[in-house]
Amino acid sequence: WTLIDGNYHLYPQDFLNNLNPSGLPMHRVSLQKDCPIMLLRNFDPANGHCNRTRDTLTQLSSHVIKAVIAIGPSQ
């Protein structure tokens, strides 16, 4: 089906958010300050924020994550 069919509200959003199929990440991610994270994209290669760079989370808001490089040549 497509959005044109009008069936995009076939299942409630809460139901879809509670599904946890194998191989897919959870709907909601729980992060804390000072936890290690790994970048999965090249965000700012000139400053060392590249794919597979390990960072440490320093500040967290609803739509922004601030982190510093923890391990790597750009440390």
CSV table of C-alpha atoms in Angstrom, one decimal, residues 6-65:
chain,number,residue,atom,x,y,z
A,6,GLY,CA,-5.1,6.4,2.6
A,7,ASN,CA,-4.2,3.3,4.7
A,8,TYR,CA,-1.2,4.9,6.4
A,9,HIS,CA,-3.3,5.2,9.6
A,10,LEU,CA,-4.1,1.5,9.6
A,11,TYR,CA,-2.1,0.8,12.8
A,12,PRO,CA,-1.9,3.3,15.7
A,13,GLN,CA,1.5,4.9,16.2
A,14,ASP,CA,1.7,3.5,19.8
A,15,PHE,CA,1.3,0.0,18.5
A,16,LEU,CA,4.0,0.5,15.9
A,17,ASN,CA,6.4,2.1,18.4
A,18,ASN,CA,6.0,-1.0,20.7
A,19,LEU,CA,7.1,-3.5,18.0
A,20,ASN,CA,10.6,-4.8,18.5
A,21,PRO,CA,11.5,-6.9,15.4
A,22,SER,CA,14.8,-8.7,15.5
A,23,GLY,CA,17.5,-6.9,13.5
A,24,LEU,CA,16.1,-3.5,14.1
A,25,PRO,CA,17.0,-1.0,16.9
A,26,MET,CA,14.5,-0.1,19.6
A,27,HIS,CA,12.2,2.8,19.0
A,28,ARG,CA,13.5,4.9,21.9
A,29,VAL,CA,17.2,5.2,22.7
A,30,SER,CA,18.3,5.8,26.2
A,31,LEU,CA,21.5,7.8,26.5
A,32,GLN,CA,23.3,9.3,29.5
A,33,LYS,CA,26.0,11.9,30.0
A,34,ASP,CA,29.6,10.6,29.6
A,35,CYS,CA,28.4,7.4,27.8
A,36,PRO,CA,30.5,6.3,24.8
A,37,ILE,CA,28.9,6.6,21.4
A,38,MET,CA,30.2,5.7,17.9
A,39,LEU,CA,29.4,7.8,14.8
A,40,LEU,CA,27.8,5.9,12.0
A,41,ARG,CA,28.1,8.8,9.5
A,42,ASN,CA,30.7,11.4,8.4
A,43,PHE,CA,29.4,14.5,10.1
A,44,ASP,CA,32.4,16.8,10.0
A,45,PRO,CA,35.4,15.0,8.5
A,46,ALA,CA,37.6,18.2,8.7
A,47,ASN,CA,37.3,18.2,12.5
A,48,GLY,CA,37.6,14.4,12.9
A,49,HIS,CA,33.9,13.6,13.2
A,50,CYS,CA,34.0,10.6,10.8
A,51,ASN,CA,32.3,7.2,10.5
A,52,ARG,CA,33.4,4.8,13.3
A,53,THR,CA,34.8,7.6,15.5
A,54,ARG,CA,34.3,6.9,19.2
A,55,ASP,CA,33.0,9.9,21.1
A,56,THR,CA,32.0,10.6,24.6
A,57,LEU,CA,28.6,12.2,25.1
A,58,THR,CA,28.9,15.6,26.9
A,59,GLN,CA,25.5,17.2,26.5
A,60,LEU,CA,22.1,15.9,25.5
A,61,SER,CA,18.9,17.7,24.5
A,62,SER,CA,15.7,16.6,22.7
A,63,HIS,CA,17.2,17.0,19.2
A,64,VAL,CA,20.9,17.6,19.7
A,65,ILE,CA,23.7,15.5,20.9
